[in-house]
C-alpha positions in Angstrom: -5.2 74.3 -38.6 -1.8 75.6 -38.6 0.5 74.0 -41.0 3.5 75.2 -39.8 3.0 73.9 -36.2 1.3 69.9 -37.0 5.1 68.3 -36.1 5.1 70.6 -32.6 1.4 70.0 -32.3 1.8 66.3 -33.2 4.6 65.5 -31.2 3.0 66.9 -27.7 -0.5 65.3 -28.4 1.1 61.5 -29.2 4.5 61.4 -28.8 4.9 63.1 -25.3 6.9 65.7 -26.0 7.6 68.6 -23.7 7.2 72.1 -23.5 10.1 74.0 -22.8 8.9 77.6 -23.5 5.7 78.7 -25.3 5.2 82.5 -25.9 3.7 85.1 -28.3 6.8 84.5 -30.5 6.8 80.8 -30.5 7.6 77.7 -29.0 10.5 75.7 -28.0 9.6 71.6 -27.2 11.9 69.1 -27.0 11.2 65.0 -27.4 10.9 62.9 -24.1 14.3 62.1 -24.1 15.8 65.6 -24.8 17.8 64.9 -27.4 15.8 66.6 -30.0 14.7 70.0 -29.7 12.1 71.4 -31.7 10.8 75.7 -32.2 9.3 77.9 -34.6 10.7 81.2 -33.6 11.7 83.2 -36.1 13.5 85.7 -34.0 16.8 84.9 -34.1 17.9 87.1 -30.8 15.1 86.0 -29.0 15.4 82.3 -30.0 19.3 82.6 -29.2 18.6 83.5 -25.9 16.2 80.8 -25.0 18.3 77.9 -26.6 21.2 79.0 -24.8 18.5 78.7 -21.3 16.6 75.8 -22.2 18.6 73.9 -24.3 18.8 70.1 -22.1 22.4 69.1 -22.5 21.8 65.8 -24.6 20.7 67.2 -27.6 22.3 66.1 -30.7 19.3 67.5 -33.3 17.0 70.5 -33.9 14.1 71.1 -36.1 13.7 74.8 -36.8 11.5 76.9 -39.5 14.2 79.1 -41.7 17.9 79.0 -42.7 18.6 81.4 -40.1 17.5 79.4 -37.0 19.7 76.7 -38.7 22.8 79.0 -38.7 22.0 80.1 -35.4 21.9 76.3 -34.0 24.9 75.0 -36.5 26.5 78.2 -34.6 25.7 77.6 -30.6 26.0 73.7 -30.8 28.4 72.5 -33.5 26.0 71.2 -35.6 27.5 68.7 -38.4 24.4 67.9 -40.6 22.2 70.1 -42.1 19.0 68.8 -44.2 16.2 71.4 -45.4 12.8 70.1 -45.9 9.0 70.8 -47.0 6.4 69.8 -44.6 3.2 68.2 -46.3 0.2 67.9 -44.1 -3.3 65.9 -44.8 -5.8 68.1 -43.8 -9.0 65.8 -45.0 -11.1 63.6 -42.8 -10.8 60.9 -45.4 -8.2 58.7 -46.5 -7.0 59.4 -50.2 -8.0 56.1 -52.2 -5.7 53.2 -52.8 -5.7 49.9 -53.4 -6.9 48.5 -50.2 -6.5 44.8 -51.4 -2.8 45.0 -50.9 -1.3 43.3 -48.0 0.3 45.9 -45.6 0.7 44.7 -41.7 3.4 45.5 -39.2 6.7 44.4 -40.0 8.4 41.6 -38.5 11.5 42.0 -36.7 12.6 38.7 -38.9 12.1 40.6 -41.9 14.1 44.0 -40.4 17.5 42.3 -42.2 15.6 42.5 -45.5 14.6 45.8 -45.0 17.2 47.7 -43.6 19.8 47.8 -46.5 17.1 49.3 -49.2 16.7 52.4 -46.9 20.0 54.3 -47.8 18.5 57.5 -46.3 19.7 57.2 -42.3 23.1 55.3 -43.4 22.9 52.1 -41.5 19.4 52.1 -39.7 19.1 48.2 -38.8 18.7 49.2 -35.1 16.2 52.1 -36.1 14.0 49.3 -37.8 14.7 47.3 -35.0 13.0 49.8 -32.6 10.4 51.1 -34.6 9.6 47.5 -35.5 9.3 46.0 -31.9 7.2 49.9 -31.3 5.1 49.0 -33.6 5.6 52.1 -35.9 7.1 49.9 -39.0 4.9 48.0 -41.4 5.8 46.1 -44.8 4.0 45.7 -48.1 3.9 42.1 -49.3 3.4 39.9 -52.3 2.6 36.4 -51.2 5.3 35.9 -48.2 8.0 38.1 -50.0 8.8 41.8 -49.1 7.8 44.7 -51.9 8.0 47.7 -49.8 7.9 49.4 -46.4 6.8 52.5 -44.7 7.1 53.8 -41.0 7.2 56.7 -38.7 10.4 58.6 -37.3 11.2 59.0 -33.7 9.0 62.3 -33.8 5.7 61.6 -35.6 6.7 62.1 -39.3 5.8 59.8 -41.8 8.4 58.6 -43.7 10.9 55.3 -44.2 9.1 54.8 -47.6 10.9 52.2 -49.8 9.9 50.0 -52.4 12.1 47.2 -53.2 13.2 47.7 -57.2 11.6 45.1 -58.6 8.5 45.9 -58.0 8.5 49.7 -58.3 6.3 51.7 -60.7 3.2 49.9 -59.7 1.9 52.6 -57.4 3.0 50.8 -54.3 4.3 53.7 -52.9 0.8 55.4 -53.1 -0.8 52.3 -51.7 1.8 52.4 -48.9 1.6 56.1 -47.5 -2.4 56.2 -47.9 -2.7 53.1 -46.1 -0.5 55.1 -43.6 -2.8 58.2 -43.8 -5.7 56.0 -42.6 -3.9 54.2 -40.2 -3.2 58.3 -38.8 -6.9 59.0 -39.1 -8.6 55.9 -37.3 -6.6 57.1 -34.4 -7.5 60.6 -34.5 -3.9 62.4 -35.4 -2.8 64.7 -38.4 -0.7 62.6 -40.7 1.9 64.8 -41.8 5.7 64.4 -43.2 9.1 66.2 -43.9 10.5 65.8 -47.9 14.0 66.8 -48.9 13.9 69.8 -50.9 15.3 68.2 -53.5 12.9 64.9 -53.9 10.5 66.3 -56.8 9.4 62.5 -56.9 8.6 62.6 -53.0 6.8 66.1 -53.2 4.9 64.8 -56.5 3.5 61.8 -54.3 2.2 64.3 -51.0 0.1 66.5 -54.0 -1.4 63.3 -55.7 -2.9 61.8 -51.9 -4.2 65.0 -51.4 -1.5 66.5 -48.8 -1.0 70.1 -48.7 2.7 72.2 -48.0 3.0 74.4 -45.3 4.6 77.8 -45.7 7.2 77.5 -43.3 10.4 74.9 -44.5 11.5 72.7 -41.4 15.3 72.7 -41.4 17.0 69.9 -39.6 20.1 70.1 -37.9 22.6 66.9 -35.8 25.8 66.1 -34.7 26.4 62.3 -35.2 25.9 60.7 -31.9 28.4 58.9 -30.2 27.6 55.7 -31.9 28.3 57.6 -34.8 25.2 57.3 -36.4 22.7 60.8 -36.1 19.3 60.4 -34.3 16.7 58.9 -37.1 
């Protein structure tokens, strides 16, 4: 298994992504709609070249694997936003243990207003949770009937949109929440994997306690804001 590669891997084998160019240097994929594009060349000529061919023309992000990719994108496409990232993969045929008594089911698109304004991540996401609510790709933690946390997937596989609502943090619900994830990937046969900030030690403490492991390569994310003014989640 190549760690570097799950997101590109991931995103052709269940989230019908395309291939653009594949070579001994690398590939270049984009999502179904074009506007992300996705490669893990390293060579920046080469990679210039086939960005400036291939390239569809409504991309608004890229994922890339070093700072310089991400200059070189910032550079051909006027790039605004610029997040770097660790990518943590779970490599084991298992789920990591949790506390499967715990009440996790897809969210409701009722409960989308009570979500969206704890996830300050994606600025104002309500139509994201809207989508990935109605797709089935958002799913809430609750107490009784009442709201403790939520977890989802991004437009491209990752797992992510982890929240728990404040009062009821430091309980481990945020552990309970991802592994329950993790063996929701694994009953459907895919690689649960996921993209952390550089700078979220409490994010990149969480992967190594379920039993995720970091690939070598950083993926480096790069947008313009689309027109709506928001930039693709």
């Amino acid at each position: 298994m190549n760690l570097n590669l799950i997101d590109q891997t991931e995103l052709l084998r269940r989230e019908h992504g395309r291939t653009l160019y594949e070579g001994a240097e690398g590939s270049v994929l984009c999502s179904p709609d074009g506007r992300t594009v996705f490669s893990d060349i390293l060579d920046i000529p080469r990679l210039r070249a086939l960005l400036q061919a291939l390239t569809p023309p409504q991309t608004d992000t890229f994922s890339v694997k070093s700072a310089q990719a991400a200059d070189l994108v910032t550079e051909l496409f006027g790039m605004t936003g610029r997040t770097d990232c660790a990518q943590w993969v779970y490599c084991r045929d298992a789920a990591p243990d949790f506390d499967r008594s715990i009440d996790i089911h897809p969210l409701p698109r009722e409960d989308v207003p009570l979500a969206a304004p704890h996830y300050g991540l994606l600025g104002d996401c309500t139509e994201f949770f809207y989508e990935q609510s109605a797709a089935g790709r958002l799913f809430g933690l609750y107490e009784g009937d009442r709201l403790a946390g939520f977890i989802g997937l991004h437009h491209e596989g990752s797992m992510g949109i982890l929240e728990v609502l404040p009062e009821y943090r430091r309980r481990g619900l945020a552990m309970a929440l991802e592994g329950w994830l993790i063996r929701w990937h694994l009953e459907r046969g895919w690689t649960p994997y996921c993209h952390v900030y550089e700078d979220n030690p409490a994010s990149h403490a969480l992967q190594k306690k379920l039993g995720l492991t970091p690939a070598p390569d950083p993926v480096v994310w790069c947008w313009r804001p689309h027109e709506d003014g928001e930039a693709d989640q």
